[in-house]
Amino acid sequence: MRLLSLLLGATALLLLSLGASAQQGADTLYLSEYLQQVSQHHPLARAARLMEEQGRMEVRAARGFFDPELGGTFDEKRYKDRTYYRIFSSDLKVNTRLGLDLKAGYDYAQGYYLNPERTVPDDGLWYAGVSLPLAQGLFFDEGRAALRAARIRQQRFQWEQRQQLANLLYEATVAYWTWAGHRQQVQTLQNALQVARQRYQLVQGGFATEELPAIDTLEAFVQLQTLQSQLLEEEQALIKAEQEVASFYWSEEGTPLWQSQFTPSPLPPASLPDSLYGTASPAPLALAEGSPALRYYGFRLEELEADRRWKAEKLKPSLQASYNLLSSEPPLEGASSYSVNNYKFGVNFKMPLLLRNARGELQLSRLKLEATALEQRQKRLELTTKLEALLGSLELLQQQVQQNQQLAEGYRRLWQAEQQKFEFGESTLFYVNARELKYLESRLKLFSLQVKFQQQQAELKRMLGLWEL
């Protein structure tokens, strides 16, 4: 009986030592390495990085409004061996960001039936001048509105990219810690099963030598079966969790890169780093203001404001004045031939009488602005509420983890004490097994709480866009 008690105590100590910490080796896949691989090679991460290029192309396309434009026309009519007219015209136009348009060109025309207004010197006519809007488009026009909106969208795309990457890394982190938690639970149950199997064999030997009653063999067998059932259930959960983690792990060539021998790092202690909040925890509202989701609405409002400003500009009449200096000599050969007395001047005026289109578009723009502002307010309230709840939950989880660590330590001591009582013949195997199950239950619960804490911490990073690799 004395030898049996010592052997039972030795196997219990083996369980305590193996279950206390997870082993790390060359095949350990750390969270930082895992997320680095996800952020670089996952298809969704690559798609998110394309948004940065999309923003640059948006700006490039908007700048095209101010690209110089070269044009020309040629028109000729000939009938019964007679040239009615031959007209050639070319010009170079430059739209500037100040609303002032520059234009230079060359006109040539000849023929028997030429319109008098087309008459030019024999060598053609050169001109250079400007066109200036005096009402609509003087301070803000379609090109400047498009460029401003494109630059705002470029900044918005950067924050959308950050949000998409944060969502991806959050999902990958949740999968990783789920995998790590199930892995440690499986290891703990495997160690416990090894101890239960050794105990069952020892109890059978004790029954054979009539040191232990038959009921103890049944008690040891039931304990063994219970742990086997728990282990099978947990192994199924581990397989599912590992498959989920593997779905995020891609190679540079765009193929799955998972290796079955990978093992996760141990669950870290439940603590909130100061770097997450700074030296003092800011208010949830201040945290919400810096989140990518709320920044999106800020850029969206700026974009709609640029559109509203252009729509308001369209309420003004279109009044365009143009002035061109004329010369019969090419500009590079005879610039002095230009004279203020040789010019072409014109004014173009246009204005809808009812302005229904402009007023309707302006009102639609204002409604979009108002709706987006309301959505921003709702999003701010939603984020503030979630952050307040999440911060409170993290603090409570941290306390809960610490309490469960103390609880597990308490159950461990009770288990050891029960074994000492069993050793002196003051207890039964039933009570030893009960203490052992309570200890295992507390350790598995502790693993679950640690996983939940890490996942909620990842949720906080996702909401605030604080992923830094």
Short mmCIF file of C-alpha atoms in Angstrom, two decimals:
data_model
loop_
_atom_site.label_atom_id
_atom_site.label_comp_id
_atom_site.label_asym_id
_atom_site.label_seq_id
_atom_site.Cartn_x
_atom_site.Cartn_y
_atom_site.Cartn_z
CA MET A 1 0.00 0.00 0.00
CA ARG A 2 2.85 2.32 0.83
CA LEU A 3 4.55 1.63 -2.53
CA LEU A 4 1.28 2.18 -4.40
CA SER A 5 0.75 5.55 -2.74
CA LEU A 6 4.24 6.70 -3.64
CA LEU A 7 3.74 5.66 -7.26
CA LEU A 8 0.42 7.52 -7.43
CA GLY A 9 2.10 10.61 -6.03
CA ALA A 10 4.91 10.39 -8.58
CA THR A 11 2.48 10.21 -11.49
CA ALA A 12 0.57 13.18 -10.10
CA LEU A 13 3.74 15.23 -9.94
CA LEU A 14 4.40 14.26 -13.55
CA LEU A 15 1.03 15.71 -14.54
CA LEU A 16 1.70 18.91 -12.64
CA SER A 17 5.05 19.46 -14.32
CA LEU A 18 3.86 18.66 -17.84
CA GLY A 19 0.63 20.57 -17.62
CA ALA A 20 2.15 23.74 -16.25
CA SER A 21 3.86 24.91 -19.42
CA ALA A 22 3.88 24.13 -23.14
CA GLN A 23 7.04 23.08 -24.88
CA GLN A 24 8.68 25.34 -27.51
CA GLY A 25 10.93 24.07 -30.25
CA ALA A 26 12.19 24.65 -33.73
CA ASP A 27 8.68 24.11 -35.16
CA THR A 28 7.08 26.75 -32.94
CA LEU A 29 5.20 29.30 -35.06
CA TYR A 30 5.11 32.57 -33.13
CA LEU A 31 2.27 35.00 -33.55
CA SER A 32 4.51 37.76 -34.94
CA GLU A 33 5.92 35.44 -37.64
CA TYR A 34 2.46 34.16 -38.47
CA LEU A 35 0.94 37.64 -38.84
CA GLN A 36 3.92 38.82 -40.88
CA GLN A 37 3.29 36.01 -43.35
CA VAL A 38 -0.44 36.78 -43.42
CA SER A 39 0.04 40.51 -44.01
CA GLN A 40 2.53 39.96 -46.82
CA HIS A 41 1.11 37.04 -48.78
CA HIS A 42 -2.57 36.49 -47.96
CA PRO A 43 -4.76 37.26 -51.03
CA LEU A 44 -6.90 39.72 -49.08
CA ALA A 45 -3.78 41.54 -47.85
CA ARG A 46 -2.52 41.81 -51.42
CA ALA A 47 -5.92 43.08 -52.54
CA ALA A 48 -5.87 45.68 -49.75
CA ARG A 49 -2.47 46.95 -50.89
CA LEU A 50 -3.93 47.53 -54.35
CA MET A 51 -6.10 50.27 -52.86
CA GLU A 52 -3.01 52.43 -52.43
CA GLU A 53 -2.29 52.14 -56.15
CA GLN A 54 -5.96 52.77 -56.87
CA GLY A 55 -5.77 56.04 -54.97
CA ARG A 56 -2.73 57.17 -56.98
CA MET A 57 -4.53 56.34 -60.21
CA GLU A 58 -7.57 58.32 -59.07
CA VAL A 59 -5.37 61.39 -58.60
CA ARG A 60 -3.62 60.81 -61.91
CA ALA A 61 -6.95 60.56 -63.72
CA ALA A 62 -8.18 63.78 -62.10
CA ARG A 63 -5.00 65.59 -63.08
CA GLY A 64 -5.78 64.66 -66.66
CA PHE A 65 -8.28 67.53 -66.68
CA PHE A 66 -5.30 69.90 -66.71
CA ASP A 67 -3.31 68.05 -69.37
CA PRO A 68 -2.37 70.15 -72.43
CA GLU A 69 -4.58 69.29 -75.40
CA LEU A 70 -3.42 69.43 -78.99
CA GLY A 71 -6.03 69.51 -81.71
CA GLY A 72 -6.48 70.24 -85.38
CA THR A 73 -9.02 70.15 -88.21
CA PHE A 74 -8.75 70.11 -91.98
CA ASP A 75 -11.67 70.74 -94.31
CA GLU A 76 -11.59 71.00 -98.10
CA LYS A 77 -14.25 71.25 -100.80
CA ARG A 78 -13.46 70.87 -104.53
CA TYR A 79 -16.02 70.67 -107.34
CA LYS A 80 -15.55 70.77 -111.16
CA ASP A 81 -11.85 71.52 -110.96
CA ARG A 82 -12.43 74.40 -108.64
CA THR A 83 -11.41 74.59 -105.00
CA TYR A 84 -14.28 76.06 -103.11
CA TYR A 85 -12.29 76.24 -99.88
CA ARG A 86 -9.41 74.65 -98.01
CA ILE A 87 -9.36 75.29 -94.29
CA PHE A 88 -6.83 74.11 -91.75
CA SER A 89 -6.85 74.89 -88.05
CA SER A 90 -4.70 73.68 -85.16
CA ASP A 91 -4.48 74.71 -81.54
CA LEU A 92 -2.87 73.91 -78.19
CA LYS A 93 -4.98 74.34 -75.05
CA VAL A 94 -3.82 74.31 -71.44
CA ASN A 95 -6.29 74.33 -68.54
CA THR A 96 -4.63 75.73 -65.43
CA ARG A 97 -5.62 75.18 -61.81
CA LEU A 98 -6.26 78.90 -61.43
CA GLY A 99 -9.26 78.77 -63.75
CA LEU A 100 -7.32 80.55 -66.49
CA ASP A 101 -7.12 78.66 -69.80
CA LEU A 102 -4.23 79.29 -72.19
CA LYS A 103 -4.60 78.77 -75.92
CA ALA A 104 -2.37 79.13 -78.95
CA GLY A 105 -2.93 78.07 -82.56
CA TYR A 106 -2.65 78.52 -86.25
CA ASP A 107 -5.38 79.08 -88.90
CA TYR A 108 -5.00 78.75 -92.63
CA ALA A 109 -7.73 79.19 -95.24
CA GLN A 110 -8.02 79.78 -99.02
CA GLY A 111 -10.57 79.22 -101.79
CA TYR A 112 -12.98 80.94 -104.16
CA TYR A 113 -15.98 80.65 -101.93
CA LEU A 114 -14.44 81.28 -98.58
CA ASN A 115 -16.51 82.77 -95.81
CA PRO A 116 -15.20 86.31 -95.22
CA GLU A 117 -14.74 85.66 -91.50
CA ARG A 118 -12.38 82.85 -92.42
CA THR A 119 -10.16 85.15 -94.45
CA VAL A 120 -6.58 85.15 -93.19
CA PRO A 121 -3.23 86.27 -94.66
CA ASP A 122 -1.73 84.09 -97.40
CA ASP A 123 0.70 82.50 -94.94
CA GLY A 124 -2.01 81.91 -92.38
CA LEU A 125 -2.70 83.51 -89.03
CA TRP A 126 -1.09 82.73 -85.67
CA TYR A 127 -2.76 83.53 -82.38
CA ALA A 128 -2.15 83.22 -78.64
CA GLY A 129 -4.46 84.18 -75.83
CA VAL A 130 -6.33 83.38 -72.65
CA SER A 131 -9.83 82.45 -71.64
CA LEU A 132 -11.14 83.37 -68.19
CA PRO A 133 -14.45 82.51 -66.48
CA LEU A 134 -15.92 85.58 -64.84
CA ALA A 135 -18.71 83.89 -62.87
CA GLN A 136 -19.12 80.10 -62.79
CA GLY A 137 -15.73 78.42 -62.43
CA LEU A 138 -13.74 81.52 -61.41
CA PHE A 139 -12.84 80.25 -57.93
CA PHE A 140 -13.86 76.59 -58.23
CA ASP A 141 -14.52 74.55 -61.33
CA GLU A 142 -15.15 70.96 -62.35
CA GLY A 143 -11.45 70.12 -62.77
CA ARG A 144 -10.43 71.50 -59.38
CA ALA A 145 -13.42 69.75 -57.76
CA ALA A 146 -12.45 66.42 -59.34
CA LEU A 147 -8.81 66.78 -58.28
CA ARG A 148 -9.70 67.70 -54.72
CA ALA A 149 -12.13 64.78 -54.48
CA ALA A 150 -9.51 62.40 -55.89
CA ARG A 151 -6.91 63.51 -53.34
CA ILE A 152 -9.42 63.01 -50.54
CA ARG A 153 -10.29 59.57 -51.89
CA GLN A 154 -6.59 58.72 -51.99
CA GLN A 155 -6.35 59.42 -48.25
CA ARG A 156 -9.62 57.55 -47.66
CA PHE A 157 -8.30 54.53 -49.55
CA GLN A 158 -5.25 54.47 -47.26
CA TRP A 159 -7.48 54.24 -44.20
CA GLU A 160 -9.74 51.69 -45.89
CA GLN A 161 -6.63 49.65 -46.67
CA ARG A 162 -5.60 49.92 -43.03
CA GLN A 163 -9.06 48.83 -41.90
CA GLN A 164 -9.17 45.85 -44.27
CA LEU A 165 -5.72 44.73 -43.16
CA ALA A 166 -6.75 45.14 -39.50
CA ASN A 167 -9.85 43.00 -40.11
CA LEU A 168 -7.74 40.30 -41.75
CA LEU A 169 -5.11 40.28 -38.99
CA TYR A 170 -7.83 40.24 -36.35
CA GLU A 171 -9.43 37.15 -37.88
CA ALA A 172 -6.01 35.51 -38.21
CA THR A 173 -5.16 36.35 -34.58
CA VAL A 174 -8.46 34.96 -33.31
CA ALA A 175 -7.79 31.75 -35.22
CA TYR A 176 -4.22 31.57 -33.90
CA TRP A 177 -5.15 31.93 -30.22
CA THR A 178 -8.03 29.48 -30.63
CA TRP A 179 -5.51 27.01 -32.03
CA ALA A 180 -3.02 27.76 -29.23
CA GLY A 181 -5.70 27.30 -26.56
CA HIS A 182 -6.91 23.97 -27.91
CA ARG A 183 -3.30 22.84 -28.29
CA GLN A 184 -2.53 23.48 -24.63
CA GLN A 185 -5.77 21.85 -23.56
CA VAL A 186 -4.95 18.76 -25.63
CA GLN A 187 -1.45 18.60 -24.15
CA THR A 188 -2.83 18.93 -20.63
CA LEU A 189 -5.43 16.20 -21.24
CA GLN A 190 -2.82 13.94 -22.84
CA ASN A 191 -0.63 14.31 -19.76
CA ALA A 192 -3.62 13.66 -17.51
CA LEU A 193 -4.58 10.62 -19.57
CA GLN A 194 -1.04 9.26 -19.27
CA VAL A 195 -1.25 9.62 -15.50
CA ALA A 196 -4.74 8.04 -15.39
CA ARG A 197 -3.56 5.10 -17.46
CA GLN A 198 -0.58 4.51 -15.16
CA ARG A 199 -2.85 4.85 -12.13
CA TYR A 200 -5.31 2.33 -13.53
CA GLN A 201 -2.51 -0.17 -14.08
CA LEU A 202 -1.23 0.39 -10.55
CA VAL A 203 -4.71 0.05 -9.07
CA GLN A 204 -5.20 -3.20 -10.97
CA GLY A 205 -1.92 -4.41 -9.48
CA GLY A 206 -3.06 -3.31 -6.02
CA PHE A 207 -6.34 -5.18 -6.45
CA ALA A 208 -4.45 -8.30 -7.56
CA THR A 209 -2.37 -8.20 -4.36
CA GLU A 210 -5.53 -7.44 -2.34
CA GLU A 211 -4.16 -4.06 -1.22
CA LEU A 212 -7.07 -2.18 -2.85
CA PRO A 213 -10.78 -3.01 -3.12
CA ALA A 214 -12.47 -3.76 -6.44
CA ILE A 215 -14.35 -0.45 -6.35
CA ASP A 216 -11.04 1.39 -6.76
CA THR A 217 -10.36 -0.37 -10.04
CA LEU A 218 -13.77 0.76 -11.27
CA GLU A 219 -13.09 4.30 -10.07
CA ALA A 220 -9.73 4.39 -11.88
CA PHE A 221 -11.30 2.95 -15.04
CA VAL A 222 -14.11 5.54 -15.07
CA GLN A 223 -11.54 8.30 -14.59
CA LEU A 224 -9.57 6.92 -17.53
CA GLN A 225 -12.66 6.76 -19.75
CA THR A 226 -13.71 10.28 -18.77
CA LEU A 227 -10.34 11.72 -19.74
CA GLN A 228 -10.27 9.77 -23.01
CA SER A 229 -13.67 11.19 -23.95
CA GLN A 230 -12.58 14.73 -23.11
CA LEU A 231 -9.37 14.28 -25.09
CA LEU A 232 -11.18 13.02 -28.20
CA GLU A 233 -13.53 15.98 -28.09
CA GLU A 234 -10.69 18.43 -27.64
CA GLU A 235 -8.63 16.82 -30.44
CA GLN A 236 -11.55 17.35 -32.83
CA ALA A 237 -11.67 21.02 -31.83
CA LEU A 238 -7.89 21.25 -32.33
CA ILE A 239 -8.10 19.83 -35.87
CA LYS A 240 -10.78 22.35 -36.78
CA ALA A 241 -8.80 25.22 -35.22
CA GLU A 242 -5.62 24.20 -37.07
CA GLN A 243 -7.48 24.11 -40.38
CA GLU A 244 -8.74 27.62 -39.70
CA VAL A 245 -5.22 28.87 -38.95
CA ALA A 246 -3.84 27.16 -42.07
CA SER A 247 -6.35 29.01 -44.28
CA PHE A 248 -4.54 32.29 -43.49
CA TYR A 249 -1.01 31.01 -44.14
CA TRP A 250 0.01 31.60 -47.77
CA SER A 251 3.30 31.56 -49.64
CA GLU A 252 4.75 34.32 -51.79
CA GLU A 253 3.65 32.37 -54.88
CA GLY A 254 0.03 32.45 -53.71
CA THR A 255 -0.27 28.82 -52.54
CA PRO A 256 -1.09 27.44 -49.07
CA LEU A 257 2.12 27.03 -47.04
CA TRP A 258 0.95 25.31 -43.87
CA GLN A 259 3.04 22.55 -42.30
CA SER A 260 1.42 20.03 -40.00
CA GLN A 261 4.36 20.03 -37.57
CA PHE A 262 3.81 23.69 -36.64
CA THR A 263 3.04 24.33 -32.99
CA PRO A 264 1.76 27.59 -31.46
CA SER A 265 3.55 29.60 -28.82
CA PRO A 266 2.29 29.30 -25.21
CA LEU A 267 -0.53 31.52 -24.09
CA PRO A 268 0.96 34.76 -22.71
CA PRO A 269 -0.12 36.26 -19.39
CA ALA A 270 -3.25 38.37 -19.45
CA SER A 271 -1.90 41.91 -19.24
CA LEU A 272 -2.64 45.12 -21.11
CA PRO A 273 0.57 46.75 -22.39
CA ASP A 274 1.01 50.45 -21.72
CA SER A 275 1.91 51.01 -25.38
CA LEU A 276 -1.67 50.23 -26.32
CA TYR A 277 -3.08 53.22 -24.48
CA GLY A 278 -0.08 55.31 -23.49
CA THR A 279 0.83 56.15 -19.94
CA ALA A 280 -2.80 56.90 -19.14
CA SER A 281 -5.89 55.30 -20.64
CA PRO A 282 -7.67 57.88 -22.82
CA ALA A 283 -11.43 58.16 -22.91
CA PRO A 284 -13.25 55.82 -25.33
CA LEU A 285 -14.40 58.84 -27.36
CA ALA A 286 -10.80 59.95 -27.92
CA LEU A 287 -9.87 56.42 -28.98
CA ALA A 288 -12.85 56.25 -31.34
CA GLU A 289 -11.85 59.47 -33.10
CA GLY A 290 -8.62 57.84 -34.29
CA SER A 291 -10.22 54.63 -35.54
CA PRO A 292 -10.13 53.90 -39.30
CA ALA A 293 -13.90 53.39 -39.40
CA LEU A 294 -14.54 56.92 -38.13
CA ARG A 295 -11.77 58.47 -40.22
CA TYR A 296 -13.51 57.05 -43.28
CA TYR A 297 -16.54 59.24 -42.58
CA GLY A 298 -14.34 62.29 -42.14
CA PHE A 299 -12.82 61.86 -45.60
CA ARG A 300 -16.22 61.00 -47.06
CA LEU A 301 -17.64 64.28 -45.72
CA GLU A 302 -14.73 66.23 -47.23
CA GLU A 303 -15.34 64.54 -50.57
CA LEU A 304 -19.05 65.37 -50.47
CA GLU A 305 -18.24 68.95 -49.48
CA ALA A 306 -16.08 69.33 -52.59
CA ASP A 307 -18.99 68.03 -54.68
CA ARG A 308 -21.44 70.37 -52.94
CA ARG A 309 -19.17 73.33 -53.57
CA TRP A 310 -19.04 72.55 -57.28
CA LYS A 311 -22.82 72.07 -57.41
CA ALA A 312 -23.28 75.46 -55.73
CA GLU A 313 -20.90 76.99 -58.29
CA LYS A 314 -23.19 75.78 -61.08
CA LEU A 315 -25.92 78.10 -59.83
CA LYS A 316 -23.88 80.99 -61.23
CA PRO A 317 -24.21 81.95 -64.88
CA SER A 318 -21.58 80.80 -67.35
CA LEU A 319 -19.72 83.96 -68.41
CA GLN A 320 -16.53 83.29 -70.36
CA ALA A 321 -14.24 86.02 -71.70
CA SER A 322 -11.46 85.29 -74.19
CA TYR A 323 -8.70 87.45 -75.66
CA ASN A 324 -6.25 86.44 -78.39
CA LEU A 325 -3.34 88.33 -79.96
CA LEU A 326 -2.99 87.81 -83.73
CA SER A 327 0.08 87.65 -85.96
CA SER A 328 0.86 86.57 -89.50
CA GLU A 329 4.33 85.39 -88.48
CA PRO A 330 5.23 82.36 -86.36
CA PRO A 331 5.76 83.28 -82.69
CA LEU A 332 9.37 82.05 -82.62
CA GLU A 333 10.32 84.06 -85.71
CA GLY A 334 8.48 87.30 -85.17
CA ALA A 335 7.15 87.71 -81.68
CA SER A 336 7.39 91.47 -82.12
CA SER A 337 4.73 91.27 -84.80
CA TYR A 338 2.13 90.75 -82.07
CA SER A 339 0.31 93.98 -81.32
CA VAL A 340 -2.49 94.91 -79.01
CA ASN A 341 -4.16 96.38 -82.06
CA ASN A 342 -4.37 92.94 -83.69
CA TYR A 343 -6.61 90.86 -81.49
CA LYS A 344 -9.70 88.78 -81.26
CA PHE A 345 -11.96 89.30 -78.26
CA GLY A 346 -15.16 87.56 -77.26
CA VAL A 347 -17.59 86.99 -74.42
CA ASN A 348 -19.78 83.93 -74.04
CA PHE A 349 -22.80 83.99 -71.72
CA LYS A 350 -25.13 81.15 -70.87
CA MET A 351 -27.57 80.61 -68.03
CA PRO A 352 -30.62 78.34 -67.61
CA LEU A 353 -33.65 80.38 -66.68
CA LEU A 354 -35.13 78.02 -64.10
CA LEU A 355 -31.92 76.38 -62.82
CA ARG A 356 -33.88 73.25 -61.94
CA ASN A 357 -31.00 70.91 -62.72
CA ALA A 358 -28.44 72.92 -60.70
CA ARG A 359 -30.76 73.45 -57.75
CA GLY A 360 -31.78 69.78 -57.73
CA GLU A 361 -28.17 68.56 -57.82
CA LEU A 362 -27.20 71.01 -55.07
CA GLN A 363 -30.03 69.84 -52.84
CA LEU A 364 -29.12 66.20 -53.47
CA SER A 365 -25.54 66.98 -52.49
CA ARG A 366 -26.71 68.64 -49.29
CA LEU A 367 -28.90 65.66 -48.45
CA LYS A 368 -25.95 63.30 -48.94
CA LEU A 369 -23.86 65.48 -46.68
CA GLU A 370 -26.52 65.51 -43.99
CA ALA A 371 -27.08 61.74 -44.23
CA THR A 372 -23.34 61.03 -44.02
CA ALA A 373 -22.97 63.37 -41.05
CA LEU A 374 -25.76 61.49 -39.26
CA GLU A 375 -24.08 58.17 -40.09
CA GLN A 376 -20.85 59.56 -38.68
CA ARG A 377 -22.57 60.52 -35.43
CA GLN A 378 -24.12 57.07 -35.17
CA LYS A 379 -20.78 55.39 -35.92
CA ARG A 380 -19.03 57.54 -33.31
CA LEU A 381 -21.61 56.58 -30.68
CA GLU A 382 -21.43 52.92 -31.71
CA LEU A 383 -17.62 52.83 -31.56
CA THR A 384 -17.51 54.72 -28.26
CA THR A 385 -20.01 52.30 -26.71
CA LYS A 386 -18.17 49.24 -28.02
CA LEU A 387 -14.81 50.56 -26.90
CA GLU A 388 -16.11 51.38 -23.44
CA ALA A 389 -17.59 47.89 -23.14
CA LEU A 390 -14.46 46.26 -24.56
CA LEU A 391 -12.09 48.13 -22.27
CA GLY A 392 -14.21 47.22 -19.27
CA SER A 393 -14.40 43.60 -20.41
CA LEU A 394 -10.63 43.41 -20.82
CA GLU A 395 -10.02 44.75 -17.34
CA LEU A 396 -12.53 42.27 -15.88
CA LEU A 397 -11.03 39.43 -17.92
CA GLN A 398 -7.59 40.33 -16.64
CA GLN A 399 -8.87 40.10 -13.07
CA GLN A 400 -10.74 36.89 -13.89
CA VAL A 401 -7.59 35.27 -15.30
CA GLN A 402 -5.63 36.22 -12.20
CA GLN A 403 -8.36 34.84 -9.95
CA ASN A 404 -8.53 31.60 -11.93
CA GLN A 405 -4.78 31.25 -11.67
CA GLN A 406 -5.12 31.46 -7.91
CA LEU A 407 -8.09 29.09 -8.08
CA ALA A 408 -6.11 26.53 -10.09
CA GLU A 409 -3.27 26.78 -7.63
CA GLY A 410 -5.75 26.21 -4.81
CA TYR A 411 -7.18 23.12 -6.49
CA ARG A 412 -3.64 21.85 -7.03
CA ARG A 413 -2.89 22.13 -3.34
CA LEU A 414 -6.18 20.44 -2.44
CA TRP A 415 -5.32 17.62 -4.82
CA GLN A 416 -1.89 17.17 -3.25
CA ALA A 417 -3.41 17.27 0.21
CA GLU A 418 -5.98 14.65 -0.77
CA GLN A 419 -3.22 12.41 -2.05
CA GLN A 420 -1.35 12.74 1.24
CA LYS A 421 -4.54 11.76 3.08
CA PHE A 422 -4.92 8.81 0.72
CA GLU A 423 -1.32 7.86 1.42
CA PHE A 424 -2.05 7.69 5.17
CA GLY A 425 -5.25 5.76 4.57
CA GLU A 426 -7.57 8.68 5.46
CA SER A 427 -9.08 9.12 2.00
CA THR A 428 -10.19 7.08 -1.00
CA LEU A 429 -9.31 7.04 -4.65
CA PHE A 430 -12.72 8.55 -5.39
CA TYR A 431 -11.80 11.77 -3.58
CA VAL A 432 -8.35 11.86 -5.17
CA ASN A 433 -9.90 11.57 -8.65
CA ALA A 434 -12.49 14.20 -7.81
CA ARG A 435 -9.75 16.64 -6.72
CA GLU A 436 -7.79 15.83 -9.85
CA LEU A 437 -10.77 16.50 -12.13
CA LYS A 438 -11.41 19.81 -10.38
CA TYR A 439 -7.79 20.78 -10.90
CA LEU A 440 -7.91 19.83 -14.59
CA GLU A 441 -11.19 21.69 -15.01
CA SER A 442 -9.68 24.83 -13.49
CA ARG A 443 -6.65 24.64 -15.78
CA LEU A 444 -8.79 24.16 -18.90
CA LYS A 445 -10.99 27.07 -17.80
CA LEU A 446 -7.86 29.17 -17.32
CA PHE A 447 -6.71 28.39 -20.88
CA SER A 448 -10.14 29.41 -22.22
CA LEU A 449 -10.02 32.72 -20.35
CA GLN A 450 -6.50 33.45 -21.59
CA VAL A 451 -7.62 32.78 -25.18
CA LYS A 452 -10.64 35.02 -24.73
CA PHE A 453 -8.45 37.80 -23.34
CA GLN A 454 -6.03 37.65 -26.27
CA GLN A 455 -8.91 37.62 -28.76
CA GLN A 456 -10.58 40.63 -27.17
CA GLN A 457 -7.25 42.45 -27.14
CA ALA A 458 -7.02 41.71 -30.88
CA GLU A 459 -10.55 43.09 -31.29
CA LEU A 460 -9.44 46.31 -29.62
CA LYS A 461 -6.50 46.60 -32.02
CA ARG A 462 -8.83 45.96 -34.95
CA MET A 463 -11.22 48.70 -33.92
CA LEU A 464 -8.39 51.20 -33.44
CA GLY A 465 -6.27 50.08 -36.40
CA LEU A 466 -3.24 49.57 -34.17
CA TRP A 467 -1.66 46.65 -36.00
CA GLU A 468 2.07 47.23 -36.35
CA LEU A 469 4.22 44.55 -37.97
#
